């Protein structure tokens, strides 16, 4: 009888055994609105017993016990400080030109994001706190899928071969479609930053197609520039394009009811609203 009891107790003990993972999150994007989407996920992972190491421009004031922070504060101005709101409040006259004004506007926005990505990547080369973090072993790496692949490139010199998950605080860039193989047909998939919906007029589809090609081109230039920066610093070849295609999962802060329906693949997951407060609250009574 006793062996049976021991077996049952052993089985119950095994059922409650939990082994946390060592997770590295690299998010050098100085936009607060982006980090507000990711931070709840990092905290939830830490709450569930995983060892989180988070590198960002927005460190927590009181991080949990198993939550290690690496601050990028000071390496670049935060988004709220450097974003010129004049282009939205008092837009230049060129943005009002029929047919090409909105294309020009989105072109300027993308070029600004490209310059920011390259500048931050250059400043992270030789950043000692980041180097110390990259020398450690991890079970999983999480990066942002936005305007930069610099973090993916830095994994290579330090031999980090852990699976990579990418997060996006918005819809995906067209360049991400080529990496994972999902649909970005400009005839019914509006590009990120555009004001259009899936029900586009013919002229909007034409402009959407032009911007789709332009956006892929400029982000490819950013990737090539970051590749050159990393290779110059470490003196070795970094297959950044191949690394960018080796992402295991891309999680988008989108929801098909708002962002439109399109074919998905197993490696693309919509997690729209994952950062929202989901505690049950009483509905206010109207008197």
PDB file of C-alpha atoms in Angstrom:
ATOM      1  CA  UNK A   1       0.000   0.000   0.000  1.00  0.00           C
ATOM      2  CA  UNK A   2       2.808   2.386   0.887  1.00  0.00           C
ATOM      3  CA  UNK A   3       4.503   2.259  -2.549  1.00  0.00           C
ATOM      4  CA  UNK A   4       1.194   3.257  -4.127  1.00  0.00           C
ATOM      5  CA  UNK A   5       0.854   6.252  -1.795  1.00  0.00           C
ATOM      6  CA  UNK A   6       4.454   7.267  -2.479  1.00  0.00           C
ATOM      7  CA  UNK A   7       3.837   7.064  -6.228  1.00  0.00           C
ATOM      8  CA  UNK A   8       0.717   9.206  -5.933  1.00  0.00           C
ATOM      9  CA  UNK A   9       2.540  11.817  -3.836  1.00  0.00           C
ATOM     10  CA  UNK A  10       5.444  11.851  -6.310  1.00  0.00           C
ATOM     11  CA  UNK A  11       3.036  12.342  -9.202  1.00  0.00           C
ATOM     12  CA  UNK A  12       1.309  15.244  -7.427  1.00  0.00           C
ATOM     13  CA  UNK A  13       4.690  16.845  -6.687  1.00  0.00           C
ATOM     14  CA  UNK A  14       5.730  16.575 -10.352  1.00  0.00           C
ATOM     15  CA  UNK A  15       2.490  18.181 -11.475  1.00  0.00           C
ATOM     16  CA  UNK A  16       3.364  21.293  -9.481  1.00  0.00           C
ATOM     17  CA  UNK A  17       6.958  21.458 -10.671  1.00  0.00           C
ATOM     18  CA  UNK A  18       7.646  24.672 -12.603  1.00  0.00           C
ATOM     19  CA  UNK A  19      10.890  25.631 -14.284  1.00  0.00           C
ATOM     20  CA  UNK A  20      11.183  29.286 -15.251  1.00  0.00           C
ATOM     21  CA  UNK A  21      12.948  30.419 -18.407  1.00  0.00           C
ATOM     22  CA  UNK A  22      15.676  33.034 -18.756  1.00  0.00           C
ATOM     23  CA  UNK A  23      14.218  35.630 -21.117  1.00  0.00           C
ATOM     24  CA  UNK A  24      16.043  38.589 -22.677  1.00  0.00           C
ATOM     25  CA  UNK A  25      13.919  41.486 -23.975  1.00  0.00           C
ATOM     26  CA  UNK A  26      15.739  44.056 -26.140  1.00  0.00           C
ATOM     27  CA  UNK A  27      13.688  47.182 -26.875  1.00  0.00           C
ATOM     28  CA  UNK A  28      15.803  50.223 -27.843  1.00  0.00           C
ATOM     29  CA  UNK A  29      12.883  52.179 -29.300  1.00  0.00           C
ATOM     30  CA  UNK A  30      12.436  55.510 -27.449  1.00  0.00           C
ATOM     31  CA  UNK A  31       8.671  55.663 -27.986  1.00  0.00           C
ATOM     32  CA  UNK A  32       6.655  55.470 -24.778  1.00  0.00           C
ATOM     33  CA  UNK A  33       3.492  54.407 -26.608  1.00  0.00           C
ATOM     34  CA  UNK A  34       5.351  51.351 -27.879  1.00  0.00           C
ATOM     35  CA  UNK A  35       6.707  50.313 -24.494  1.00  0.00           C
ATOM     36  CA  UNK A  36       3.290  50.669 -22.851  1.00  0.00           C
ATOM     37  CA  UNK A  37       2.126  47.756 -24.997  1.00  0.00           C
ATOM     38  CA  UNK A  38       5.069  45.473 -24.150  1.00  0.00           C
ATOM     39  CA  UNK A  39       5.641  46.171 -20.466  1.00  0.00           C
ATOM     40  CA  UNK A  40       2.525  44.313 -19.166  1.00  0.00           C
ATOM     41  CA  UNK A  41       3.697  41.174 -20.983  1.00  0.00           C
ATOM     42  CA  UNK A  42       7.146  41.387 -19.389  1.00  0.00           C
ATOM     43  CA  UNK A  43       5.618  41.852 -15.948  1.00  0.00           C
ATOM     44  CA  UNK A  44       3.229  38.935 -16.448  1.00  0.00           C
ATOM     45  CA  UNK A  45       6.102  36.674 -17.506  1.00  0.00           C
ATOM     46  CA  UNK A  46       8.028  37.685 -14.394  1.00  0.00           C
ATOM     47  CA  UNK A  47       4.929  37.115 -12.272  1.00  0.00           C
ATOM     48  CA  UNK A  48       4.711  33.561 -13.616  1.00  0.00           C
ATOM     49  CA  UNK A  49       8.235  32.762 -12.488  1.00  0.00           C
ATOM     50  CA  UNK A  50      10.402  33.566 -15.487  1.00  0.00           C
ATOM     51  CA  UNK A  51      13.677  35.445 -15.056  1.00  0.00           C
ATOM     52  CA  UNK A  52      13.286  38.627 -17.133  1.00  0.00           C
ATOM     53  CA  UNK A  53      16.134  40.823 -18.331  1.00  0.00           C
ATOM     54  CA  UNK A  54      14.661  43.891 -20.015  1.00  0.00           C
ATOM     55  CA  UNK A  55      16.696  46.523 -21.866  1.00  0.00           C
ATOM     56  CA  UNK A  56      14.755  49.673 -22.737  1.00  0.00           C
ATOM     57  CA  UNK A  57      14.457  53.454 -22.458  1.00  0.00           C
ATOM     58  CA  UNK A  58      11.694  53.097 -19.851  1.00  0.00           C
ATOM     59  CA  UNK A  59      12.934  51.228 -16.744  1.00  0.00           C
ATOM     60  CA  UNK A  60      10.491  50.460 -13.950  1.00  0.00           C
ATOM     61  CA  UNK A  61      10.736  52.358 -10.680  1.00  0.00           C
ATOM     62  CA  UNK A  62      10.009  49.233  -8.619  1.00  0.00           C
ATOM     63  CA  UNK A  63      10.736  46.115 -10.673  1.00  0.00           C
ATOM     64  CA  UNK A  64       9.828  42.636  -9.320  1.00  0.00           C
ATOM     65  CA  UNK A  65      12.495  40.465  -7.696  1.00  0.00           C
ATOM     66  CA  UNK A  66      13.123  38.376 -10.843  1.00  0.00           C
ATOM     67  CA  UNK A  67      13.088  41.371 -13.181  1.00  0.00           C
ATOM     68  CA  UNK A  68      16.499  42.795 -14.160  1.00  0.00           C
ATOM     69  CA  UNK A  69      16.560  46.121 -15.993  1.00  0.00           C
ATOM     70  CA  UNK A  70      19.093  47.641 -18.367  1.00  0.00           C
ATOM     71  CA  UNK A  71      18.428  51.327 -18.963  1.00  0.00           C
ATOM     72  CA  UNK A  72      19.128  53.036 -22.282  1.00  0.00           C
ATOM     73  CA  UNK A  73      18.136  56.424 -20.842  1.00  0.00           C
ATOM     74  CA  UNK A  74      20.481  59.134 -22.085  1.00  0.00           C
ATOM     75  CA  UNK A  75      21.533  57.377 -25.294  1.00  0.00           C
ATOM     76  CA  UNK A  76      18.823  59.188 -27.269  1.00  0.00           C
ATOM     77  CA  UNK A  77      15.958  61.592 -26.702  1.00  0.00           C
ATOM     78  CA  UNK A  78      12.640  60.017 -25.814  1.00  0.00           C
ATOM     79  CA  UNK A  79       9.872  60.055 -28.382  1.00  0.00           C
ATOM     80  CA  UNK A  80       7.817  62.575 -26.449  1.00  0.00           C
ATOM     81  CA  UNK A  81      10.803  64.927 -26.400  1.00  0.00           C
ATOM     82  CA  UNK A  82      12.042  64.719 -29.983  1.00  0.00           C
ATOM     83  CA  UNK A  83       8.854  64.233 -31.996  1.00  0.00           C
ATOM     84  CA  UNK A  84       7.985  67.415 -33.858  1.00  0.00           C
ATOM     85  CA  UNK A  85       4.218  67.754 -33.457  1.00  0.00           C
ATOM     86  CA  UNK A  86       4.195  70.730 -35.838  1.00  0.00           C
ATOM     87  CA  UNK A  87       3.849  68.402 -38.821  1.00  0.00           C
ATOM     88  CA  UNK A  88       0.482  67.351 -37.401  1.00  0.00           C
ATOM     89  CA  UNK A  89      -0.723  70.636 -35.894  1.00  0.00           C
ATOM     90  CA  UNK A  90       0.553  72.911 -38.706  1.00  0.00           C
ATOM     91  CA  UNK A  91       1.441  70.566 -41.575  1.00  0.00           C
ATOM     92  CA  UNK A  92       3.642  71.899 -44.402  1.00  0.00           C
ATOM     93  CA  UNK A  93       1.890  72.989 -47.572  1.00  0.00           C
ATOM     94  CA  UNK A  94       3.436  70.099 -49.501  1.00  0.00           C
ATOM     95  CA  UNK A  95       1.292  67.654 -47.485  1.00  0.00           C
ATOM     96  CA  UNK A  96      -1.808  69.233 -49.017  1.00  0.00           C
ATOM     97  CA  UNK A  97      -0.791  68.645 -52.640  1.00  0.00           C
ATOM     98  CA  UNK A  98      -3.444  66.481 -54.336  1.00  0.00           C
ATOM     99  CA  UNK A  99      -2.501  62.849 -55.030  1.00  0.00           C
ATOM    100  CA  UNK A 100       1.046  63.035 -53.630  1.00  0.00           C
ATOM    101  CA  UNK A 101       0.676  65.049 -50.398  1.00  0.00           C
ATOM    102  CA  UNK A 102      -0.137  62.074 -48.165  1.00  0.00           C
ATOM    103  CA  UNK A 103       2.631  60.027 -49.808  1.00  0.00           C
ATOM    104  CA  UNK A 104       5.099  62.823 -49.031  1.00  0.00           C
ATOM    105  CA  UNK A 105       3.930  62.954 -45.417  1.00  0.00           C
ATOM    106  CA  UNK A 106       4.408  59.238 -44.845  1.00  0.00           C
ATOM    107  CA  UNK A 107       7.759  59.387 -46.607  1.00  0.00           C
ATOM    108  CA  UNK A 108       8.979  62.008 -44.127  1.00  0.00           C
ATOM    109  CA  UNK A 109       7.694  59.974 -41.168  1.00  0.00           C
ATOM    110  CA  UNK A 110       9.475  56.820 -42.317  1.00  0.00           C
ATOM    111  CA  UNK A 111      12.732  58.655 -43.003  1.00  0.00           C
ATOM    112  CA  UNK A 112      12.623  60.066 -39.472  1.00  0.00           C
ATOM    113  CA  UNK A 113      12.189  56.564 -38.034  1.00  0.00           C
ATOM    114  CA  UNK A 114      15.064  55.307 -40.188  1.00  0.00           C
ATOM    115  CA  UNK A 115      17.452  58.003 -38.943  1.00  0.00           C
ATOM    116  CA  UNK A 116      16.497  57.265 -35.337  1.00  0.00           C
ATOM    117  CA  UNK A 117      17.156  53.533 -35.781  1.00  0.00           C
ATOM    118  CA  UNK A 118      20.634  54.051 -37.223  1.00  0.00           C
ATOM    119  CA  UNK A 119      21.598  56.647 -34.588  1.00  0.00           C
ATOM    120  CA  UNK A 120      20.617  54.405 -31.685  1.00  0.00           C
ATOM    121  CA  UNK A 121      22.320  51.382 -33.233  1.00  0.00           C
ATOM    122  CA  UNK A 122      25.578  53.333 -33.496  1.00  0.00           C
ATOM    123  CA  UNK A 123      25.380  54.387 -29.843  1.00  0.00           C
ATOM    124  CA  UNK A 124      24.756  50.838 -28.646  1.00  0.00           C
ATOM    125  CA  UNK A 125      28.041  49.618 -30.124  1.00  0.00           C
ATOM    126  CA  UNK A 126      30.413  49.211 -27.215  1.00  0.00           C
ATOM    127  CA  UNK A 127      27.721  50.048 -24.620  1.00  0.00           C
ATOM    128  CA  UNK A 128      29.200  48.077 -21.713  1.00  0.00           C
ATOM    129  CA  UNK A 129      25.988  47.332 -19.758  1.00  0.00           C
ATOM    130  CA  UNK A 130      24.468  45.818 -22.909  1.00  0.00           C
ATOM    131  CA  UNK A 131      27.624  43.812 -23.636  1.00  0.00           C
ATOM    132  CA  UNK A 132      27.510  42.265 -20.147  1.00  0.00           C
ATOM    133  CA  UNK A 133      23.897  41.271 -20.677  1.00  0.00           C
ATOM    134  CA  UNK A 134      24.608  39.726 -24.091  1.00  0.00           C
ATOM    135  CA  UNK A 135      27.390  37.558 -22.655  1.00  0.00           C
ATOM    136  CA  UNK A 136      24.883  35.544 -20.620  1.00  0.00           C
ATOM    137  CA  UNK A 137      22.797  32.523 -21.657  1.00  0.00           C
ATOM    138  CA  UNK A 138      19.081  32.762 -22.428  1.00  0.00           C
ATOM    139  CA  UNK A 139      16.229  30.431 -23.288  1.00  0.00           C
ATOM    140  CA  UNK A 140      14.294  33.035 -25.260  1.00  0.00           C
ATOM    141  CA  UNK A 141      14.899  36.464 -26.785  1.00  0.00           C
ATOM    142  CA  UNK A 142      12.141  39.025 -27.416  1.00  0.00           C
ATOM    143  CA  UNK A 143      12.700  41.997 -29.734  1.00  0.00           C
ATOM    144  CA  UNK A 144      10.551  44.716 -31.262  1.00  0.00           C
ATOM    145  CA  UNK A 145       9.546  44.444 -34.905  1.00  0.00           C
ATOM    146  CA  UNK A 146       9.562  48.064 -35.999  1.00  0.00           C
ATOM    147  CA  UNK A 147      12.227  50.255 -37.599  1.00  0.00           C
ATOM    148  CA  UNK A 148      15.400  48.423 -36.597  1.00  0.00           C
ATOM    149  CA  UNK A 149      17.075  44.991 -36.704  1.00  0.00           C
ATOM    150  CA  UNK A 150      20.125  46.102 -34.742  1.00  0.00           C
ATOM    151  CA  UNK A 151      19.272  43.899 -31.754  1.00  0.00           C
ATOM    152  CA  UNK A 152      19.019  40.828 -33.962  1.00  0.00           C
ATOM    153  CA  UNK A 153      22.451  41.624 -35.355  1.00  0.00           C
ATOM    154  CA  UNK A 154      23.983  41.921 -31.888  1.00  0.00           C
ATOM    155  CA  UNK A 155      22.848  38.407 -30.962  1.00  0.00           C
ATOM    156  CA  UNK A 156      25.218  36.924 -33.541  1.00  0.00           C
ATOM    157  CA  UNK A 157      28.643  38.098 -32.237  1.00  0.00           C
ATOM    158  CA  UNK A 158      27.789  36.750 -28.778  1.00  0.00           C
ATOM    159  CA  UNK A 159      26.572  33.386 -30.019  1.00  0.00           C
ATOM    160  CA  UNK A 160      23.022  33.691 -28.692  1.00  0.00           C
ATOM    161  CA  UNK A 161      21.033  30.971 -30.466  1.00  0.00           C
ATOM    162  CA  UNK A 162      17.851  31.107 -28.382  1.00  0.00           C
ATOM    163  CA  UNK A 163      14.521  31.291 -30.250  1.00  0.00           C
ATOM    164  CA  UNK A 164      13.447  34.847 -31.097  1.00  0.00           C
ATOM    165  CA  UNK A 165       9.941  36.263 -30.727  1.00  0.00           C
ATOM    166  CA  UNK A 166       9.150  39.676 -32.212  1.00  0.00           C
ATOM    167  CA  UNK A 167       6.507  42.064 -30.894  1.00  0.00           C
ATOM    168  CA  UNK A 168       4.855  44.974 -32.656  1.00  0.00           C
ATOM    169  CA  UNK A 169       2.828  47.677 -30.929  1.00  0.00           C
ATOM    170  CA  UNK A 170       0.957  48.236 -34.197  1.00  0.00           C
ATOM    171  CA  UNK A 171       0.456  46.568 -37.542  1.00  0.00           C
ATOM    172  CA  UNK A 172       3.487  45.025 -39.224  1.00  0.00           C
ATOM    173  CA  UNK A 173       5.784  46.726 -41.683  1.00  0.00           C
ATOM    174  CA  UNK A 174       5.592  45.358 -45.256  1.00  0.00           C
ATOM    175  CA  UNK A 175       9.149  44.068 -44.909  1.00  0.00           C
ATOM    176  CA  UNK A 176       7.971  41.676 -42.191  1.00  0.00           C
ATOM    177  CA  UNK A 177       5.783  39.883 -44.730  1.00  0.00           C
ATOM    178  CA  UNK A 178       8.820  38.766 -46.700  1.00  0.00           C
ATOM    179  CA  UNK A 179      10.399  37.360 -43.552  1.00  0.00           C
ATOM    180  CA  UNK A 180       7.472  35.260 -42.361  1.00  0.00           C
ATOM    181  CA  UNK A 181       5.541  34.715 -45.582  1.00  0.00           C
ATOM    182  CA  UNK A 182       2.240  36.388 -44.754  1.00  0.00           C
ATOM    183  CA  UNK A 183       0.143  38.467 -47.140  1.00  0.00           C
ATOM    184  CA  UNK A 184       0.807  42.193 -47.598  1.00  0.00           C
ATOM    185  CA  UNK A 185      -1.051  42.696 -50.890  1.00  0.00           C
ATOM    186  CA  UNK A 186      -1.335  46.515 -51.198  1.00  0.00           C
ATOM    187  CA  UNK A 187      -4.680  46.212 -52.977  1.00  0.00           C
ATOM    188  CA  UNK A 188      -6.398  45.466 -49.670  1.00  0.00           C
ATOM    189  CA  UNK A 189      -3.751  45.582 -46.894  1.00  0.00           C
ATOM    190  CA  UNK A 190      -3.054  49.221 -45.910  1.00  0.00           C
ATOM    191  CA  UNK A 191       0.556  49.821 -44.959  1.00  0.00           C
ATOM    192  CA  UNK A 192       1.462  50.937 -41.459  1.00  0.00           C
ATOM    193  CA  UNK A 193       1.240  54.750 -40.977  1.00  0.00           C
ATOM    194  CA  UNK A 194      -1.379  55.095 -43.699  1.00  0.00           C
ATOM    195  CA  UNK A 195      -4.861  56.546 -43.007  1.00  0.00           C
ATOM    196  CA  UNK A 196      -6.639  54.051 -45.271  1.00  0.00           C
ATOM    197  CA  UNK A 197      -8.839  51.072 -44.434  1.00  0.00           C
ATOM    198  CA  UNK A 198      -9.221  47.776 -46.273  1.00  0.00           C
ATOM    199  CA  UNK A 199     -11.950  49.412 -48.407  1.00  0.00           C
ATOM    200  CA  UNK A 200      -9.633  51.622 -50.432  1.00  0.00           C
ATOM    201  CA  UNK A 201     -10.504  53.575 -53.547  1.00  0.00           C
ATOM    202  CA  UNK A 202      -8.517  52.858 -56.698  1.00  0.00           C
ATOM    203  CA  UNK A 203      -6.219  55.890 -56.271  1.00  0.00           C
ATOM    204  CA  UNK A 204      -5.639  54.935 -52.632  1.00  0.00           C
ATOM    205  CA  UNK A 205      -4.609  51.445 -53.712  1.00  0.00           C
ATOM    206  CA  UNK A 206      -2.129  52.939 -56.163  1.00  0.00           C
ATOM    207  CA  UNK A 207      -0.634  55.184 -53.484  1.00  0.00           C
ATOM    208  CA  UNK A 208      -0.621  52.261 -51.036  1.00  0.00           C
ATOM    209  CA  UNK A 209       1.333  50.164 -53.546  1.00  0.00           C
ATOM    210  CA  UNK A 210       3.870  52.959 -54.074  1.00  0.00           C
ATOM    211  CA  UNK A 211       4.382  53.356 -50.336  1.00  0.00           C
ATOM    212  CA  UNK A 212       4.624  49.595 -49.882  1.00  0.00           C
ATOM    213  CA  UNK A 213       7.571  49.438 -52.273  1.00  0.00           C
ATOM    214  CA  UNK A 214       9.170  52.593 -50.847  1.00  0.00           C
ATOM    215  CA  UNK A 215       8.853  51.401 -47.249  1.00  0.00           C
ATOM    216  CA  UNK A 216      10.467  48.054 -48.053  1.00  0.00           C
ATOM    217  CA  UNK A 217      13.286  49.889 -49.814  1.00  0.00           C
ATOM    218  CA  UNK A 218      14.072  52.321 -47.013  1.00  0.00           C
ATOM    219  CA  UNK A 219      13.925  49.623 -44.316  1.00  0.00           C
ATOM    220  CA  UNK A 220      16.277  47.485 -46.401  1.00  0.00           C
ATOM    221  CA  UNK A 221      18.661  50.442 -46.465  1.00  0.00           C
ATOM    222  CA  UNK A 222      18.389  50.716 -42.670  1.00  0.00           C
ATOM    223  CA  UNK A 223      19.160  47.014 -42.311  1.00  0.00           C
ATOM    224  CA  UNK A 224      22.171  47.306 -44.634  1.00  0.00           C
ATOM    225  CA  UNK A 225      23.463  50.311 -42.676  1.00  0.00           C
ATOM    226  CA  UNK A 226      23.033  48.570 -39.320  1.00  0.00           C
ATOM    227  CA  UNK A 227      24.746  45.472 -40.713  1.00  0.00           C
ATOM    228  CA  UNK A 228      27.730  47.601 -41.732  1.00  0.00           C
ATOM    229  CA  UNK A 229      27.831  49.291 -38.300  1.00  0.00           C
ATOM    230  CA  UNK A 230      27.863  45.969 -36.433  1.00  0.00           C
ATOM    231  CA  UNK A 231      30.407  44.355 -38.767  1.00  0.00           C
ATOM    232  CA  UNK A 232      32.736  47.360 -38.484  1.00  0.00           C
ATOM    233  CA  UNK A 233      32.598  47.238 -34.687  1.00  0.00           C
ATOM    234  CA  UNK A 234      33.076  43.477 -34.291  1.00  0.00           C
ATOM    235  CA  UNK A 235      35.233  42.822 -37.337  1.00  0.00           C
ATOM    236  CA  UNK A 236      33.202  39.850 -38.521  1.00  0.00           C
ATOM    237  CA  UNK A 237      30.393  39.171 -40.942  1.00  0.00           C
ATOM    238  CA  UNK A 238      26.861  39.347 -39.525  1.00  0.00           C
ATOM    239  CA  UNK A 239      24.115  37.706 -41.663  1.00  0.00           C
ATOM    240  CA  UNK A 240      21.505  40.205 -40.571  1.00  0.00           C
ATOM    241  CA  UNK A 241      19.064  39.420 -43.371  1.00  0.00           C
ATOM    242  CA  UNK A 242      19.091  35.706 -42.519  1.00  0.00           C
ATOM    243  CA  UNK A 243      18.728  36.486 -38.817  1.00  0.00           C
ATOM    244  CA  UNK A 244      15.694  38.657 -39.507  1.00  0.00           C
ATOM    245  CA  UNK A 245      14.052  35.704 -41.288  1.00  0.00           C
ATOM    246  CA  UNK A 246      14.739  33.363 -38.375  1.00  0.00           C
ATOM    247  CA  UNK A 247      12.003  34.744 -36.118  1.00  0.00           C
ATOM    248  CA  UNK A 248       9.864  32.018 -34.552  1.00  0.00           C
ATOM    249  CA  UNK A 249       6.799  34.164 -33.903  1.00  0.00           C
ATOM    250  CA  UNK A 250       5.555  37.693 -34.602  1.00  0.00           C
ATOM    251  CA  UNK A 251       2.901  39.076 -32.242  1.00  0.00           C
ATOM    252  CA  UNK A 252       0.935  42.092 -33.497  1.00  0.00           C
ATOM    253  CA  UNK A 253      -1.103  44.544 -31.451  1.00  0.00           C
ATOM    254  CA  UNK A 254      -3.928  44.274 -33.989  1.00  0.00           C
ATOM    255  CA  UNK A 255      -7.466  42.914 -34.110  1.00  0.00           C
ATOM    256  CA  UNK A 256      -9.171  41.867 -37.328  1.00  0.00           C
ATOM    257  CA  UNK A 257     -12.403  43.714 -36.512  1.00  0.00           C
ATOM    258  CA  UNK A 258     -10.444  46.988 -36.480  1.00  0.00           C
ATOM    259  CA  UNK A 259      -7.487  46.325 -38.773  1.00  0.00           C
ATOM    260  CA  UNK A 260      -9.198  44.246 -41.425  1.00  0.00           C
ATOM    261  CA  UNK A 261      -9.259  40.565 -42.312  1.00  0.00           C
ATOM    262  CA  UNK A 262      -6.390  38.921 -44.159  1.00  0.00           C
ATOM    263  CA  UNK A 263      -4.878  35.424 -44.384  1.00  0.00           C
ATOM    264  CA  UNK A 264      -2.668  34.608 -41.398  1.00  0.00           C
ATOM    265  CA  UNK A 265       0.035  32.022 -40.826  1.00  0.00           C
ATOM    266  CA  UNK A 266       0.972  30.060 -37.672  1.00  0.00           C
ATOM    267  CA  UNK A 267       3.942  32.372 -37.078  1.00  0.00           C
ATOM    268  CA  UNK A 268       1.759  35.503 -36.990  1.00  0.00           C
ATOM    269  CA  UNK A 269      -0.421  36.066 -33.935  1.00  0.00           C
ATOM    270  CA  UNK A 270      -2.832  38.935 -33.288  1.00  0.00           C
ATOM    271  CA  UNK A 271      -2.753  39.976 -29.622  1.00  0.00           C
ATOM    272  CA  UNK A 272      -4.621  43.276 -29.843  1.00  0.00           C
ATOM    273  CA  UNK A 273      -5.357  44.713 -26.409  1.00  0.00           C
ATOM    274  CA  UNK A 274      -3.054  42.425 -24.430  1.00  0.00           C
ATOM    275  CA  UNK A 275      -1.783  45.496 -22.567  1.00  0.00           C
ATOM    276  CA  UNK A 276      -5.219  46.597 -21.385  1.00  0.00           C
ATOM    277  CA  UNK A 277      -6.419  46.250 -17.809  1.00  0.00           C
ATOM    278  CA  UNK A 278      -8.527  43.081 -17.737  1.00  0.00           C
ATOM    279  CA  UNK A 279      -9.643  43.205 -14.146  1.00  0.00           C
ATOM    280  CA  UNK A 280     -13.374  42.885 -13.801  1.00  0.00           C
ATOM    281  CA  UNK A 281     -14.960  46.185 -12.907  1.00  0.00           C
ATOM    282  CA  UNK A 282     -18.492  47.112 -12.033  1.00  0.00           C
ATOM    283  CA  UNK A 283     -20.440  48.965 -14.685  1.00  0.00           C
ATOM    284  CA  UNK A 284     -21.189  52.507 -13.436  1.00  0.00           C
ATOM    285  CA  UNK A 285     -24.825  53.064 -12.599  1.00  0.00           C
ATOM    286  CA  UNK A 286     -26.527  55.924 -14.405  1.00  0.00           C
ATOM    287  CA  UNK A 287     -28.891  57.787 -12.154  1.00  0.00           C
TER     288      UNK A 287
END
